[in-house]
Short mmCIF file of C-alpha atoms and ligand atoms in Angstrom, two decimals:
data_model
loop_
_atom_site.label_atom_id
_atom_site.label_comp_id
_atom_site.label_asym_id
_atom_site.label_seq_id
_atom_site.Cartn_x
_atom_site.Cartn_y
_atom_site.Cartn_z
CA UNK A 47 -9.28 32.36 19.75
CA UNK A 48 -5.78 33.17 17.67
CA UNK A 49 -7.30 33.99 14.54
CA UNK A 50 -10.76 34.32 13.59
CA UNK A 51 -13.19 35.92 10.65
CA UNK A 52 -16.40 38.52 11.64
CA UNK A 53 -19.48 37.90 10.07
CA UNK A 54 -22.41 40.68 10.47
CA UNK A 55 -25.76 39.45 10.99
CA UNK A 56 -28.76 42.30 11.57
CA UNK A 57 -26.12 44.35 12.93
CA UNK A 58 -24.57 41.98 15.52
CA UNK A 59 -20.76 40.38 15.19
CA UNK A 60 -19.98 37.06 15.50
CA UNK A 61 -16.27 35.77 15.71
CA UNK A 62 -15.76 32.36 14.30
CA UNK A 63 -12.41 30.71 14.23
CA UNK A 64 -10.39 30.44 11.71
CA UNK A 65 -9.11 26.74 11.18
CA UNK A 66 -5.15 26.14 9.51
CA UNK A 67 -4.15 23.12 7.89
CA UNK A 68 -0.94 21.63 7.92
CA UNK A 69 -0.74 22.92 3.90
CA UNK A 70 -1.78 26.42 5.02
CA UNK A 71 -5.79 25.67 3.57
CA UNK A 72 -7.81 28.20 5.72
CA UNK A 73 -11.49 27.36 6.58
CA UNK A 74 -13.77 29.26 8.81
CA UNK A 75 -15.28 27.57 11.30
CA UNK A 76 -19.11 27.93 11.17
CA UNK A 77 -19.86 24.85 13.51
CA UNK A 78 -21.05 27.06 16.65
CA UNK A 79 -23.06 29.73 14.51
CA UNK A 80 -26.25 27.81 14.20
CA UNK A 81 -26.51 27.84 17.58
CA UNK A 82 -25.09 31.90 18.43
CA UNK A 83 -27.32 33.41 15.71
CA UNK A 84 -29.93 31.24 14.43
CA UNK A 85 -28.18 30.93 10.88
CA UNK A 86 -27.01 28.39 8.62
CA UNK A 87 -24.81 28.30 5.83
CA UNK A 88 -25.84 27.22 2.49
CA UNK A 89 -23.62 25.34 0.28
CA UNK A 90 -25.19 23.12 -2.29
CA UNK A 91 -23.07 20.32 -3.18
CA UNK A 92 -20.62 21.09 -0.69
CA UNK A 93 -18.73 22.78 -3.31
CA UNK A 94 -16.65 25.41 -0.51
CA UNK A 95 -17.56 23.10 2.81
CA UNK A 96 -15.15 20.89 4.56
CA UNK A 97 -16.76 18.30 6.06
CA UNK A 98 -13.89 17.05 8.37
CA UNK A 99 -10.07 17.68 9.04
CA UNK A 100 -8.43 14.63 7.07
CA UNK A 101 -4.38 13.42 7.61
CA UNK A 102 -4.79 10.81 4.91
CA UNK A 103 -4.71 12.42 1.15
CA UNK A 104 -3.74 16.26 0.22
CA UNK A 105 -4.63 17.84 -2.98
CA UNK A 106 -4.14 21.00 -4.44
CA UNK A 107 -6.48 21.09 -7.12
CA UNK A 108 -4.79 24.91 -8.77
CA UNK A 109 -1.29 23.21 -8.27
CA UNK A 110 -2.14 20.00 -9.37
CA UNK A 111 -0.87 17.99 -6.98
CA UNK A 112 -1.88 15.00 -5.24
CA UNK A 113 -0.19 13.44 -2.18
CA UNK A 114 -1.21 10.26 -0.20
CA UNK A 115 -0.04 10.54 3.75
CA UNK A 116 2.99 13.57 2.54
CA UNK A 117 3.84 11.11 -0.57
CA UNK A 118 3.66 12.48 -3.74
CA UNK A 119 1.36 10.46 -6.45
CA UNK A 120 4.21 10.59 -8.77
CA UNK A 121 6.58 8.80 -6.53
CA UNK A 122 3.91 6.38 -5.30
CA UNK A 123 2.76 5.44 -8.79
CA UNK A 124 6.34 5.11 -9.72
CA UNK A 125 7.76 3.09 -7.08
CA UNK A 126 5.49 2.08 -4.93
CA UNK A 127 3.03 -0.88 -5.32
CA UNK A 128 -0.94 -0.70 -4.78
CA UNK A 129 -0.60 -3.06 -2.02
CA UNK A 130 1.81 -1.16 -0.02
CA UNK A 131 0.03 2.30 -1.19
CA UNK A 132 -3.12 0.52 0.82
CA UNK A 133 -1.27 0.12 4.12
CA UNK A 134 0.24 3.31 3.69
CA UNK A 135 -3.35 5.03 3.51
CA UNK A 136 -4.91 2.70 5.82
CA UNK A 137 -2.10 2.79 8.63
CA UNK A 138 -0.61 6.34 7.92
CA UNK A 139 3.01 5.31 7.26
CA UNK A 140 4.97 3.03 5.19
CA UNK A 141 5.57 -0.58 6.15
CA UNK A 142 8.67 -2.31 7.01
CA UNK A 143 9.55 -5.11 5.17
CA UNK A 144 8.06 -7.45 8.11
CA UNK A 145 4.74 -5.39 8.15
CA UNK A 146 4.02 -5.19 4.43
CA UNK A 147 4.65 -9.11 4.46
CA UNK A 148 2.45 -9.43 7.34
CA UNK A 149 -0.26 -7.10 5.66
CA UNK A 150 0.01 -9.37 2.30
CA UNK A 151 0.08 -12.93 4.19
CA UNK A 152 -3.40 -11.27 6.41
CA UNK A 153 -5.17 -10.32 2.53
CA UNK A 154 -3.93 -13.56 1.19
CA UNK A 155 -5.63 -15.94 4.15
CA UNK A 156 -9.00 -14.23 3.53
CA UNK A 157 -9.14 -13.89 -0.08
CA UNK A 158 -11.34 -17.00 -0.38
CA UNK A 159 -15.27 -16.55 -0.01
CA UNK A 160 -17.74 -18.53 1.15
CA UNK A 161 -19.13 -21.13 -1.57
CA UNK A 162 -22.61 -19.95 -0.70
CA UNK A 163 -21.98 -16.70 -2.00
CA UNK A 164 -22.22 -18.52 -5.53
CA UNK A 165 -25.46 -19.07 -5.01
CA UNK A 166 -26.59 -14.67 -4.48
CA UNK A 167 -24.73 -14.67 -7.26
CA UNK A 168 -26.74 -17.11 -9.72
CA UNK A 169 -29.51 -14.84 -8.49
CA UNK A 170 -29.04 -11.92 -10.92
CA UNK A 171 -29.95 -11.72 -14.15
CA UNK A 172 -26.88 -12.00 -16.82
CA UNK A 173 -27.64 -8.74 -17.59
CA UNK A 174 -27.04 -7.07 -14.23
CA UNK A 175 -24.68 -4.31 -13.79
CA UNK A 176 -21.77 -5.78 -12.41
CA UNK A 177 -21.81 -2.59 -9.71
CA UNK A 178 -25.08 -3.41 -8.47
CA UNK A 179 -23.75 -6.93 -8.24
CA UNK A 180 -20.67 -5.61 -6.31
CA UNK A 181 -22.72 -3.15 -4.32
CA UNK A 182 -24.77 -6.42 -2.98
CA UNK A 183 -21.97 -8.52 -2.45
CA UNK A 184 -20.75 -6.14 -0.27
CA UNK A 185 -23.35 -5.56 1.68
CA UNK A 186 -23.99 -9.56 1.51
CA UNK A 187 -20.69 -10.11 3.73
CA UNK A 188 -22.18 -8.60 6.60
CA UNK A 189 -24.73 -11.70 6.74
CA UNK A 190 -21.05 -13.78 6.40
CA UNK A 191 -19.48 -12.01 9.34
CA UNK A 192 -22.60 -10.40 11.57
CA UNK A 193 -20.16 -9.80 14.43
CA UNK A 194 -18.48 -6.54 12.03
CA UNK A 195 -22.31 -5.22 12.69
CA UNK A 196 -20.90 -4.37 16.29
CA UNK A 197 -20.16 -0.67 16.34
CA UNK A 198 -18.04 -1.30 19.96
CA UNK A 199 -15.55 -4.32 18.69
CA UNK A 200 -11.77 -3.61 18.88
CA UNK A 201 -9.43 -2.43 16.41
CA UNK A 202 -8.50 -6.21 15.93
CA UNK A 203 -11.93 -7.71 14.97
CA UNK A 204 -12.04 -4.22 12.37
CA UNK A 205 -8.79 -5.00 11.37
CA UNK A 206 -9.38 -8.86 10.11
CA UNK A 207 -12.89 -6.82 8.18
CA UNK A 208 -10.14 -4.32 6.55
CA UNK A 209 -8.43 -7.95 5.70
CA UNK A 210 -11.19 -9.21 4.83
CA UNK A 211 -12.20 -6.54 2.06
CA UNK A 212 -9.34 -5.72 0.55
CA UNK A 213 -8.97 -9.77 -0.15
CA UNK A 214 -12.59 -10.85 -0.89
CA UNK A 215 -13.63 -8.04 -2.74
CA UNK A 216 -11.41 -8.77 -6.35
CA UNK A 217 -12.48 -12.06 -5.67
CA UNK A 218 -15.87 -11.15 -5.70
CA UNK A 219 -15.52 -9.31 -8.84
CA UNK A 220 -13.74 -12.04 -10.64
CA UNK A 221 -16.51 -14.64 -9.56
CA UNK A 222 -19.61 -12.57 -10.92
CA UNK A 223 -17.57 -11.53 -14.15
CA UNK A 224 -16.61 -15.14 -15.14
CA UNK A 225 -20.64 -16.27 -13.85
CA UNK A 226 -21.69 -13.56 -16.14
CA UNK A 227 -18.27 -14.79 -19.18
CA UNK A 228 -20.36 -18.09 -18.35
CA UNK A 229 -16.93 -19.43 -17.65
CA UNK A 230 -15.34 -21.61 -14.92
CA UNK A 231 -13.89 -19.32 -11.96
CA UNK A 232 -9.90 -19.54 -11.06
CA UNK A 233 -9.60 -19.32 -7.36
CA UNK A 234 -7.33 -17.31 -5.67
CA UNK A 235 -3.72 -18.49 -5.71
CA UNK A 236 -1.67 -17.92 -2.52
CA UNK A 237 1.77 -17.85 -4.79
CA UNK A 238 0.86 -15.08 -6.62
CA UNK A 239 0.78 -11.34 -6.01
CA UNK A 240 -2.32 -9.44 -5.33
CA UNK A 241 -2.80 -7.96 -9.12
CA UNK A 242 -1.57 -10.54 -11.19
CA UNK A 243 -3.60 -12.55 -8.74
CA UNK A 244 -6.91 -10.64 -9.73
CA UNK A 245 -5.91 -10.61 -13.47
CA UNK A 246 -5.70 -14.44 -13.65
CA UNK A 247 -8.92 -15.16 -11.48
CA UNK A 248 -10.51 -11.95 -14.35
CA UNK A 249 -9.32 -13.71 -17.37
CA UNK A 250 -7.34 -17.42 -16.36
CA UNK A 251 -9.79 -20.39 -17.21
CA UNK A 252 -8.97 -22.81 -14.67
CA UNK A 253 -7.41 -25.55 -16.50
CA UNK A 254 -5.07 -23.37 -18.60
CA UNK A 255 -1.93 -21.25 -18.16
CA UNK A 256 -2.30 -17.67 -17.80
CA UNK A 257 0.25 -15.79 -19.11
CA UNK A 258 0.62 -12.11 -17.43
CA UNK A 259 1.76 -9.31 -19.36
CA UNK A 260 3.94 -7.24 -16.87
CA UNK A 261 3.17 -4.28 -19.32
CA UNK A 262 -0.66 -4.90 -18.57
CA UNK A 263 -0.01 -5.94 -14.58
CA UNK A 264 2.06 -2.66 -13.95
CA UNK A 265 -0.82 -0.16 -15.78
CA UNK A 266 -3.24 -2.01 -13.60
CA UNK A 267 -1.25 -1.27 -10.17
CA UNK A 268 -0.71 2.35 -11.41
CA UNK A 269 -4.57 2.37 -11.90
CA UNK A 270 -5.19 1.24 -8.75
CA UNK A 271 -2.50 2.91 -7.14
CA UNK A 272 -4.12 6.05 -8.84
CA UNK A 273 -7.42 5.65 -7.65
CA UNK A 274 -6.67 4.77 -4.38
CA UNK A 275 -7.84 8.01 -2.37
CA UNK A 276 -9.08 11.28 -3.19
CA UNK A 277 -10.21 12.85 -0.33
CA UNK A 278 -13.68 14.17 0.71
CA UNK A 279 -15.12 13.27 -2.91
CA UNK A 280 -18.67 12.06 -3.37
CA UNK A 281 -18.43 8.36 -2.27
CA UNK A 282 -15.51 8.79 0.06
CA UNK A 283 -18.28 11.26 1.81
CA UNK A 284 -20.72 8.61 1.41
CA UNK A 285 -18.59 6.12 3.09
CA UNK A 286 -17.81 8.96 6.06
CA UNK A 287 -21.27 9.67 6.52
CA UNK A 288 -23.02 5.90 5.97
CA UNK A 289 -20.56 4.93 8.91
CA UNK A 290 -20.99 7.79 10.73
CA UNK A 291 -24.32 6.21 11.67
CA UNK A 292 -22.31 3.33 12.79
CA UNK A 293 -23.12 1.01 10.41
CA UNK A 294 -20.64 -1.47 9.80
CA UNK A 295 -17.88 -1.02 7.29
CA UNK A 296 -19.34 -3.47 4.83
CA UNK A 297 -22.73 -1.91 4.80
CA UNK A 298 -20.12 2.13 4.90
CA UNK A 299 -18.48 0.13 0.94
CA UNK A 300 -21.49 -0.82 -0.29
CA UNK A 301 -22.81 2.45 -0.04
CA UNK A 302 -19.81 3.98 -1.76
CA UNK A 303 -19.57 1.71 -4.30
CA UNK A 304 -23.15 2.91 -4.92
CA UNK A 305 -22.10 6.57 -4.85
CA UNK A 306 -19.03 5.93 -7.48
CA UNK A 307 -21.52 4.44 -9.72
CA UNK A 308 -22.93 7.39 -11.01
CA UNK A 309 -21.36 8.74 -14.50
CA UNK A 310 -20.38 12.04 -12.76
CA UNK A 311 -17.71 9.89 -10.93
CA UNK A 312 -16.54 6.41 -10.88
CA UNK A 313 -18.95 5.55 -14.13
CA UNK A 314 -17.24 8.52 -15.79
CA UNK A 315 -14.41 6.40 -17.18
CA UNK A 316 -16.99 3.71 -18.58
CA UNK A 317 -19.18 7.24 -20.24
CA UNK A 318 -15.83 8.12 -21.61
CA UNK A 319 -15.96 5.10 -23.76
CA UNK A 320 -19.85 4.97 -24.42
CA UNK A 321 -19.54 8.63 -25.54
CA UNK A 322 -16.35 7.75 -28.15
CA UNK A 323 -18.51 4.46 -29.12
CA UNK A 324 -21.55 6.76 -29.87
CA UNK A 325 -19.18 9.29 -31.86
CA UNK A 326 -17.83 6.98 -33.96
CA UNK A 327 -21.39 4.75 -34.66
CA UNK A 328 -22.78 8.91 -35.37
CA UNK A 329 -20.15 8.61 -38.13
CA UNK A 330 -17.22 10.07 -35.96
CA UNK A 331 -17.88 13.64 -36.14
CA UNK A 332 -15.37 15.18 -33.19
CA UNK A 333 -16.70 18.82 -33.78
CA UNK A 334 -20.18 18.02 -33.67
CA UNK A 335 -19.67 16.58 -30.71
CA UNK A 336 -17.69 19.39 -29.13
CA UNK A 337 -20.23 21.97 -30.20
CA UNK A 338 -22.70 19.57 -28.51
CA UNK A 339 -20.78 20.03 -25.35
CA UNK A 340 -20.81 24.00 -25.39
CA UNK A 341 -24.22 24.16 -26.38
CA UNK A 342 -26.42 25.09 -22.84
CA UNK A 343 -28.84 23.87 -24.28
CA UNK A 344 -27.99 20.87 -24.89
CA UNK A 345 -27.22 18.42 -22.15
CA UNK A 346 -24.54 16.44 -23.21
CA UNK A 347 -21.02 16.29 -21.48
CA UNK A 348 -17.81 15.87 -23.11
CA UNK A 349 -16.95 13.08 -20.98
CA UNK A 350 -13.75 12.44 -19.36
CA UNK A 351 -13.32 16.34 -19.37
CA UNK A 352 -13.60 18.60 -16.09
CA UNK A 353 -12.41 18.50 -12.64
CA UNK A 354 -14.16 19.69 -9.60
CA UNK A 355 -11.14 20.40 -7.72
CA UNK A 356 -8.42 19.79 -10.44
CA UNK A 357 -8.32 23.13 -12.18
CA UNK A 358 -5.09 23.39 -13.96
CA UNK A 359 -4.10 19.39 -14.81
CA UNK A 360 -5.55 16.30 -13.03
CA UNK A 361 -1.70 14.55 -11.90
CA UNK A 362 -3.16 11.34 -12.39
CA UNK A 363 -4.36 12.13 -15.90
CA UNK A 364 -0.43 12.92 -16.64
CA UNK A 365 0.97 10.01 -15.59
CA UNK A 366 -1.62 7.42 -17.22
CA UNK A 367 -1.41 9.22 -20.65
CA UNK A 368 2.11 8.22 -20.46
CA UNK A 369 1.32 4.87 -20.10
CA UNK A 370 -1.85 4.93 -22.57
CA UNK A 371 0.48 5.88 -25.01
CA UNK A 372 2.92 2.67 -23.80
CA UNK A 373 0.32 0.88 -23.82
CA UNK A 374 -0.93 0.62 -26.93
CA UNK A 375 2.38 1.06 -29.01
CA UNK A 376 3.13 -2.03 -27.20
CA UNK A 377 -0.27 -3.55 -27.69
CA UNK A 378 -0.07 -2.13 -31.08
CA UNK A 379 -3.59 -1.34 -30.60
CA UNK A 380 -5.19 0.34 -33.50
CA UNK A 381 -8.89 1.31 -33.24
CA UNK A 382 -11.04 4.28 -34.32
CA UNK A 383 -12.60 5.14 -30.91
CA UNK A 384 -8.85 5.26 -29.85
CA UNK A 385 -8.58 8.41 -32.74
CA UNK A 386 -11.60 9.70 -31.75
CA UNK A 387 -10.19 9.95 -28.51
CA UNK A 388 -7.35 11.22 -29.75
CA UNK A 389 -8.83 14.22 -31.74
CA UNK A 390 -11.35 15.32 -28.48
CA UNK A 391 -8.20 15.78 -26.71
CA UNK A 392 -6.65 18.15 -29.13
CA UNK A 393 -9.62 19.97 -30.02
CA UNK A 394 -10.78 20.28 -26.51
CA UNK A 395 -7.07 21.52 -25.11
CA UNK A 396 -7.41 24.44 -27.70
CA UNK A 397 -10.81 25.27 -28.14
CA UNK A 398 -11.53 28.36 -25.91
CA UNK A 399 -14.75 26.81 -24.08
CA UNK A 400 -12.78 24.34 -22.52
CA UNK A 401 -9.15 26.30 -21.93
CA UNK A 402 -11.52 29.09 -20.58
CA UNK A 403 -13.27 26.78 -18.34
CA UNK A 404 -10.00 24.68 -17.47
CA UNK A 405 -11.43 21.49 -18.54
CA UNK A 406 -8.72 19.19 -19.41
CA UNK A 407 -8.96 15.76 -19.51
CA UNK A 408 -8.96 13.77 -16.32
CA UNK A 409 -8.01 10.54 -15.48
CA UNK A 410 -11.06 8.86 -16.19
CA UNK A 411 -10.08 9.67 -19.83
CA UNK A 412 -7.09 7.46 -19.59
CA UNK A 413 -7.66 5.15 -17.60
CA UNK A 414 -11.03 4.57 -19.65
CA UNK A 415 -8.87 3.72 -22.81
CA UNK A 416 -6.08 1.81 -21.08
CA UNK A 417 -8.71 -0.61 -19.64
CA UNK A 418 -10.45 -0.74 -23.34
CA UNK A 419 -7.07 -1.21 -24.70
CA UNK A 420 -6.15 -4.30 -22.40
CA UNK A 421 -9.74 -6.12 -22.85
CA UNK A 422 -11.59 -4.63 -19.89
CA UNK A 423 -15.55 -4.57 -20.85
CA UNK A 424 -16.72 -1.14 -19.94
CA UNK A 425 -19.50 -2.17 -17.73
CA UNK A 426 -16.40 -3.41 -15.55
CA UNK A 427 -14.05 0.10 -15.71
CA UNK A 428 -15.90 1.15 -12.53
CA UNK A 429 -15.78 -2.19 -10.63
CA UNK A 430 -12.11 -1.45 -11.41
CA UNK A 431 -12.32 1.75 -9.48
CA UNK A 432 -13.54 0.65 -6.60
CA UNK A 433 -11.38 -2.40 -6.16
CA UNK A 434 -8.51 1.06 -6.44
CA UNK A 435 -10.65 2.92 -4.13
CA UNK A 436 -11.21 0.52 -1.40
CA UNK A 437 -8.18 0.95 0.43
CA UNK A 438 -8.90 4.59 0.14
CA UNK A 439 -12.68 4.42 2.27
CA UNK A 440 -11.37 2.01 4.59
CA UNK A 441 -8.68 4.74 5.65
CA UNK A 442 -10.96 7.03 5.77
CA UNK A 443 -13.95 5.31 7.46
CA UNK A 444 -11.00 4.11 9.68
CA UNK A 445 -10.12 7.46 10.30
CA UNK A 446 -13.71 9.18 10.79
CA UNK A 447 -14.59 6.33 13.84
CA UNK A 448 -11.01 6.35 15.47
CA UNK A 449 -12.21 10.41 15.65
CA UNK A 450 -14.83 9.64 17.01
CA UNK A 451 -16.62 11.80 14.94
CA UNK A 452 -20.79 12.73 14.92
CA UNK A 453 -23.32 11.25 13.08
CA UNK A 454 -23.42 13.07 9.30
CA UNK A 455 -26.35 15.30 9.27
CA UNK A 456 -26.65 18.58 7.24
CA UNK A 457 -29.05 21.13 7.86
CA UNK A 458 -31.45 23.20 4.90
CA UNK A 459 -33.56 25.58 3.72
CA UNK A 460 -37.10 24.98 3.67
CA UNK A 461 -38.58 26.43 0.39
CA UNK A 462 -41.83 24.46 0.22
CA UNK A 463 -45.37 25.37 1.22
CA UNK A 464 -46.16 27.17 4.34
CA UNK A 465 -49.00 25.08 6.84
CA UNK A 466 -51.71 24.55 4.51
CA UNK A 467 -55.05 22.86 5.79
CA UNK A 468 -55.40 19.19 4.47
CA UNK A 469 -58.47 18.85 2.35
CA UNK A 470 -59.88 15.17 2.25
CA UNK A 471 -59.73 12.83 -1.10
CA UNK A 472 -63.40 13.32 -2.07
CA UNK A 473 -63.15 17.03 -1.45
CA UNK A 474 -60.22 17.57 -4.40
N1 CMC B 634 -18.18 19.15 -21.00
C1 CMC B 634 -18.68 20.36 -21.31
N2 CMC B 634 -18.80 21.38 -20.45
C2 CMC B 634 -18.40 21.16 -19.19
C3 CMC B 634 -17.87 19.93 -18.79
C4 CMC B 634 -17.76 18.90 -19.74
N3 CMC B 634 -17.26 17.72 -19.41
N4 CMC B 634 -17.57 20.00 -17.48
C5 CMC B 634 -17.87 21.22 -17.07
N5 CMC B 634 -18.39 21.95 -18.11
C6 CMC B 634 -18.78 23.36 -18.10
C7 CMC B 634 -20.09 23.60 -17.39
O1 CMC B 634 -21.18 23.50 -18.27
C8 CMC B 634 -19.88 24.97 -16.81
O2 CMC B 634 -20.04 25.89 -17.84
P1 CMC B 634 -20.64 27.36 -17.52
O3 CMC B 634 -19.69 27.98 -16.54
O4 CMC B 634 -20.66 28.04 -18.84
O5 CMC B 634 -22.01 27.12 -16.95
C9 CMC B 634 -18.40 24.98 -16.43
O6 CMC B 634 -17.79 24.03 -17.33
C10 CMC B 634 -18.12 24.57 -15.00
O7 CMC B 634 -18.74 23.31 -14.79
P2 CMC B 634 -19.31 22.81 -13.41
O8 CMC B 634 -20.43 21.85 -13.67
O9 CMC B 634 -19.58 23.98 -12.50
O10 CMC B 634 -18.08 22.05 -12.85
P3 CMC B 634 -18.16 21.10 -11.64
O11 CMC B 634 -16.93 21.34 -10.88
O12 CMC B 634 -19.45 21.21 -10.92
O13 CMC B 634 -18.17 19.66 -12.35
C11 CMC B 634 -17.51 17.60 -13.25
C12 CMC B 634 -17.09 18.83 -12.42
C13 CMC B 634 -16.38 16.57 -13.22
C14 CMC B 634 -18.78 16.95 -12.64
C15 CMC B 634 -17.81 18.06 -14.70
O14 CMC B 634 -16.66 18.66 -15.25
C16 CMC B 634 -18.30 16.90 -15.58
O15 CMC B 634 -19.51 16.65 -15.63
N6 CMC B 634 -17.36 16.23 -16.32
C17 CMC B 634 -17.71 15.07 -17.12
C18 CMC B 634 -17.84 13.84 -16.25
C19 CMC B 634 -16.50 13.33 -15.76
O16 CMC B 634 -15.54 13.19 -16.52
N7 CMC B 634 -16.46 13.02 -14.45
C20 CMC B 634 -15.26 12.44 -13.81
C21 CMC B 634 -14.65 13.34 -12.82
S1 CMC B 634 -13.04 12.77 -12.33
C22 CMC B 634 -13.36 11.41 -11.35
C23 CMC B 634 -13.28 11.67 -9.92
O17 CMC B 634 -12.22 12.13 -9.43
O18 CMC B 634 -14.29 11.38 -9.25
#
């Protein structure tokens, strides 16, 4: 053992290794300590725990920064494409010319689904969320392709599933959103590029031309491009651990598109806009709100503010505010949950609460008011999310089986009633 920490239990020493990554991050390696000393560690919401040594995304949450496979975000979101940024995470290096063609000609051959999936889809009520929808189209795919529900295939058979994803699943989003539009669906069209591809099946109607606004197709890349990894986050865990069971890697995305639902991640950027919607209906009170926020006893959030790991500036939040502001000068867009918005942001980046607390706002803020600015519904921002994310789990479920890493299961501590005696119904 080079290096390694002492910890002092009852008297006795135990050594554990100490653990460098290639970015100098330290961790202490507690794996073996169970079983030397009887103890755990306890670590609620895994908020100091790594859960696995990663070679896909970096981030220094104190520096800001943000780097996909050694690439930094800015250069990615600026030069790169979401496509390539997707075989990038998923293959660890940046294709050739030939590969990336290959890659895009392998999405574009499986981008159709199956016509019975129209019919799970008439299934839910109009009202549905469309992540729930998503969720259990994902999971539906498995009873398309049952053979991806063997954990032993090759890399080839899970390769034409990663294919198979990253193609279907904008189509599967389109589909439901135009069943739920109650409009006719645009199928994919081989001649176009993946994004503009998804914007026209989102908003083409068949018979008509679509005209794409490269303003709006380049802020949607750079969303996606954006959202496309984040390391060990909540559904990106969910993803590790669902398919550390070996379940297959539909069933692993369906269960992280059910983690990012939750407003405390990928719903966050649709709560940013419910919360500005509620401000302004309120009568558009920004201070009322923001003493809301610091009240303790009050539960309410200032949405779109806050970081778990991003402490100084969120990188992604700095380069969509760039384009937000592009955005809707271009668009021209004038609307008063876009001042509210507005105003939060200056109050919040001086008033002490949040400057003490470092909560500046991240990129669910933008990206929230981008996709309100170009027509997105907010029951759809997250959808939009995971179609960004996707590449992101399959890289990393990709990387957690090729490890062949253990099945996912944490330990506790039991704070619940010691034996008791049970005492029969009629006896209570
Ligand atoms: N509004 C008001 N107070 C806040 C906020 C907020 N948005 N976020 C954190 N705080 C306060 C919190 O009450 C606590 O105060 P105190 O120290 O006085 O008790 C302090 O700041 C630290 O908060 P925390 O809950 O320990 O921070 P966390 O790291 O556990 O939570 C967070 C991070 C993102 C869940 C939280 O900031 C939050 O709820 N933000 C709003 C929701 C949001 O925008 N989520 C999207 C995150 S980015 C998407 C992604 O990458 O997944």
């Amino acid at each position: 053992m080079s290096k390694y920490a002492e910890l002092i239990i009852d008297g006795k020493t135990y050594q554990l290794p100490i653990i460098e990554g290639s970015e100098g991050e330290v961790a202490v390696d507690i794996s073996k300590l169970r079983a030397e000393s009887k103890v755990i560690t306890l670590d609620i919401g895994y908020k100091n725990t790594g859960s696995t040594k990663s070679e896909i995304t970096f981030l220094d949450g104190e520096k800001g920064i943000l780097r996909y496979r050694g690439y930094p975000i800015e250069q990615l979101a600026e030069q790169s494409t979401f496509l390539e940024v997707a075989y990038l995470l998923i293959y660890g290096a940046l294709p050739s010319k030939s590969e990336f063609d290959q890659f895009n000609s392998d999405i574009k051959k499986n981008w159709l689904i199956h016509e019975d999936v129209k019919k799970i889809i008439d299934g839910f009520p109009s009202n549905a969320h469309p992540m729930g929808i998503l969720s259990s189209l994902a999971t539906s795919l498995t009873a398309f392709f049952p053979e991806s529900l063997d954990p032993n295939r090759s890399w080839d058979k899970v390769n034409l599933t990663i294919h198979r994803l990253i193609g279907k699943i904008p189509t599967l989003v389109a589909m439901s959103f135009n069943k739920q539009r109650g409009v006719p669906f645009n199928y994919p069209n081989n001649s176009m590029d993946y994004v503009p591809n998804f914007l026209k099946m989102m908003f083409g109607i068949p018979s008509e031309e679509y005209e794409l606004d490269p303003v709006i197709v380049n802020a949607m890349d750079k969303i996606f491009i954006l959202h496309a990894d984040h390391e060990q986050n909540c559904s990106t865990s969910t993803v590790r651990f669902v398919g550390s069971s070996q379940a297959s890697l539909y069933a692993s995305i369906a269960a992280g598109i059910n983690a990012l639902w939750g407003p405390l991640h990928g719903g966050a950027n649709q709560a940013v806009i419910e919360m500005l919607e509620n401000i302004e209906n309120d009568g558009g009170d920004v201070s009322k709100y923001i003493e809301k926020a610091k009240d303790k006893n009050d539960p309410f959030r200032l949405m779109g503010f806050g970081h778990r790991v991003y402490k100084n500036f969120d990188p992604r939040a700095k380069i969509l505010k760039k384009r937000a502001d592009q955005i809707l000068d271009k668009m021209g867009v004038d609307s008063p949950i876009l001042d509210i918005a507005k105003k939060l942001e200056e109050v919040a980046l001086k008033d002490d609460y949040f400057v003490e607390r470092k909560l500046y706002p991240n990129v669910d803020f933008y990206s929230g008011i981008i996709m309100n600015a170009i027509g997105i519904p907010t029951q759809m921002f997250p959808v939009m999310f995971t179609i960004g994310r996707l590449p992101g789990w399959i890289a990393q479920w990709k990387e957690m089986r090729e490890n062949k890493e253990p099945i996912g299961r944490p330990r506790q501590i039991y704070t619940g009633a010691n034996e008791r005696d049970y005492i029969p119904l009629e006896k209570r």
